[in-house]
């Protein structure tokens, strides 16, 4: 049986759930399609948002199995993306200095890069942690 690492925090998931009618907790747990739907429908008119209060533990378990732990923390990466995404601090944190500086100078590539990162940040961190493991 595969051992489970705690890559994502339930506490952080619940904190993002407070803004979950915008889909932030779903993006955090690696569900970008439903995160986008939640964003455009206000959490499916708040009903899905309330149901998610009870689904967060299972989303957390699924994310812990799906993503790789390592030097780069998912919690810090998501915190930086959520609150400073247009400045590229999350990219600099992952060691992507060039794209981080480009984000800083262009407002997160005119917000399109930030949207891309909301869809792919978990995979970017997982890949970065995989690379660091073999260094």
Tab-separated table of C-alpha atoms in Angstrom:
chain	number	residue	atom	x	y	z
A	1	UNK	CA	0.000	0.000	0.000
A	2	UNK	CA	1.288	3.433	-0.963
A	3	UNK	CA	2.058	5.783	1.914
A	4	UNK	CA	0.142	9.031	1.983
A	5	UNK	CA	1.932	12.319	2.436
A	6	UNK	CA	0.132	15.423	3.619
A	7	UNK	CA	0.719	17.734	0.663
A	8	UNK	CA	-2.432	19.811	1.167
A	9	UNK	CA	-3.823	21.171	4.417
A	10	UNK	CA	-7.443	20.749	5.474
A	11	UNK	CA	-7.182	23.979	7.480
A	12	UNK	CA	-5.978	25.891	4.418
A	13	UNK	CA	-8.721	24.212	2.370
A	14	UNK	CA	-11.381	25.386	4.814
A	15	UNK	CA	-9.924	28.901	4.835
A	16	UNK	CA	-10.152	28.947	1.041
A	17	UNK	CA	-13.668	27.497	1.312
A	18	UNK	CA	-14.761	30.762	2.912
A	19	UNK	CA	-14.148	32.249	-0.546
A	20	UNK	CA	-15.199	28.959	-2.131
A	21	UNK	CA	-18.181	30.402	-3.917
A	22	UNK	CA	-15.429	31.691	-6.238
A	23	UNK	CA	-13.943	28.184	-6.541
A	24	UNK	CA	-10.657	28.842	-4.751
A	25	UNK	CA	-10.723	25.682	-2.624
A	26	UNK	CA	-11.453	23.550	-5.691
A	27	UNK	CA	-8.461	24.995	-7.548
A	28	UNK	CA	-6.328	24.335	-4.446
A	29	UNK	CA	-7.323	20.658	-4.378
A	30	UNK	CA	-6.552	20.206	-8.081
A	31	UNK	CA	-10.050	20.502	-9.546
A	32	UNK	CA	-9.715	23.356	-12.046
A	33	UNK	CA	-12.795	22.537	-14.126
A	34	UNK	CA	-15.190	22.609	-11.187
A	35	UNK	CA	-13.237	25.559	-9.749
A	36	UNK	CA	-13.992	27.486	-12.925
A	37	UNK	CA	-17.659	26.442	-12.811
A	38	UNK	CA	-17.856	27.559	-9.166
A	39	UNK	CA	-16.260	30.877	-10.148
A	40	UNK	CA	-18.816	31.658	-12.853
A	41	UNK	CA	-21.894	30.314	-10.993
A	42	UNK	CA	-21.042	31.494	-7.450
A	43	UNK	CA	-20.552	27.946	-6.238
A	44	UNK	CA	-23.539	26.713	-8.220
A	45	UNK	CA	-25.681	29.388	-6.597
A	46	UNK	CA	-24.130	28.692	-3.175
A	47	UNK	CA	-25.680	25.192	-2.917
A	48	UNK	CA	-22.549	23.398	-4.139
A	49	UNK	CA	-20.480	25.689	-1.951
A	50	UNK	CA	-22.345	24.503	1.171
A	51	UNK	CA	-22.062	20.853	0.096
A	52	UNK	CA	-18.310	21.335	-0.340
A	53	UNK	CA	-18.042	22.054	3.378
A	54	UNK	CA	-18.517	18.301	3.856
A	55	UNK	CA	-16.488	17.247	0.802
A	56	UNK	CA	-13.234	18.980	1.753
A	57	UNK	CA	-11.842	16.001	3.745
A	58	UNK	CA	-12.223	13.689	0.730
A	59	UNK	CA	-10.804	16.322	-1.660
A	60	UNK	CA	-7.846	16.665	0.721
A	61	UNK	CA	-7.203	12.891	0.746
A	62	UNK	CA	-7.413	12.746	-3.038
A	63	UNK	CA	-4.959	15.649	-3.428
A	64	UNK	CA	-2.555	14.054	-0.930
A	65	UNK	CA	-2.421	10.894	-3.062
A	66	UNK	CA	-2.257	12.735	-6.375
A	67	UNK	CA	0.481	15.295	-5.747
A	68	UNK	CA	4.120	14.841	-4.706
A	69	UNK	CA	5.552	16.382	-1.557
A	70	UNK	CA	8.950	18.018	-1.503
A	71	UNK	CA	10.831	21.247	-0.906
A	72	UNK	CA	8.160	23.453	-2.478
A	73	UNK	CA	5.065	23.731	-0.261
A	74	UNK	CA	1.647	23.673	-1.898
A	75	UNK	CA	0.236	25.860	0.874
A	76	UNK	CA	2.821	28.612	0.445
A	77	UNK	CA	2.563	28.418	-3.353
A	78	UNK	CA	-1.217	28.793	-3.241
A	79	UNK	CA	-1.061	31.558	-0.669
A	80	UNK	CA	1.353	33.500	-2.879
A	81	UNK	CA	-0.678	32.866	-6.038
A	82	UNK	CA	-3.980	33.812	-4.428
A	83	UNK	CA	-2.838	37.089	-2.921
A	84	UNK	CA	0.194	38.146	-5.020
A	85	UNK	CA	-0.255	36.288	-8.315
A	86	UNK	CA	0.077	39.389	-10.486
A	87	UNK	CA	3.498	40.056	-8.949
A	88	UNK	CA	4.798	36.560	-9.753
A	89	UNK	CA	5.950	35.770	-6.213
A	90	UNK	CA	4.591	32.217	-6.455
A	91	UNK	CA	6.783	31.618	-9.517
A	92	UNK	CA	9.852	33.050	-7.805
A	93	UNK	CA	9.125	30.823	-4.798
A	94	UNK	CA	9.217	27.783	-7.094
A	95	UNK	CA	12.553	28.924	-8.525
A	96	UNK	CA	11.108	30.171	-11.816
A	97	UNK	CA	12.852	33.530	-11.579
A	98	UNK	CA	12.599	34.610	-15.213
A	99	UNK	CA	8.857	34.055	-15.506
A	100	UNK	CA	8.420	35.557	-12.019
A	101	UNK	CA	10.119	38.759	-13.126
A	102	UNK	CA	8.067	38.777	-16.340
A	103	UNK	CA	4.899	38.464	-14.222
A	104	UNK	CA	6.126	41.287	-11.990
A	105	UNK	CA	6.652	43.594	-14.979
A	106	UNK	CA	3.465	42.649	-16.866
A	107	UNK	CA	0.884	42.165	-14.114
A	108	UNK	CA	0.987	38.397	-14.329
A	109	UNK	CA	1.167	38.527	-18.120
A	110	UNK	CA	-1.911	40.725	-18.137
A	111	UNK	CA	-3.751	38.313	-15.767
A	112	UNK	CA	-3.811	35.504	-18.348
A	113	UNK	CA	-0.731	33.930	-16.782
A	114	UNK	CA	-2.348	34.075	-13.362
A	115	UNK	CA	-5.427	32.276	-14.716
A	116	UNK	CA	-3.156	29.654	-16.265
A	117	UNK	CA	-1.421	29.203	-12.919
A	118	UNK	CA	-4.738	28.703	-11.107
A	119	UNK	CA	-5.349	25.791	-13.463
A	120	UNK	CA	-1.858	24.290	-13.244
A	121	UNK	CA	-0.120	25.320	-10.005
A	122	UNK	CA	-0.506	21.928	-8.293
A	123	UNK	CA	1.074	20.167	-11.271
A	124	UNK	CA	3.848	22.788	-11.474
A	125	UNK	CA	4.717	22.287	-7.798
A	126	UNK	CA	4.519	18.502	-8.098
A	127	UNK	CA	6.878	18.583	-11.099
A	128	UNK	CA	9.253	20.926	-9.264
A	129	UNK	CA	9.282	18.595	-6.251
A	130	UNK	CA	9.979	15.646	-8.545
A	131	UNK	CA	12.963	17.528	-10.042
A	132	UNK	CA	14.329	18.436	-6.604
A	133	UNK	CA	14.093	14.815	-5.476
A	134	UNK	CA	16.578	13.744	-8.185
A	135	UNK	CA	19.070	16.591	-7.582
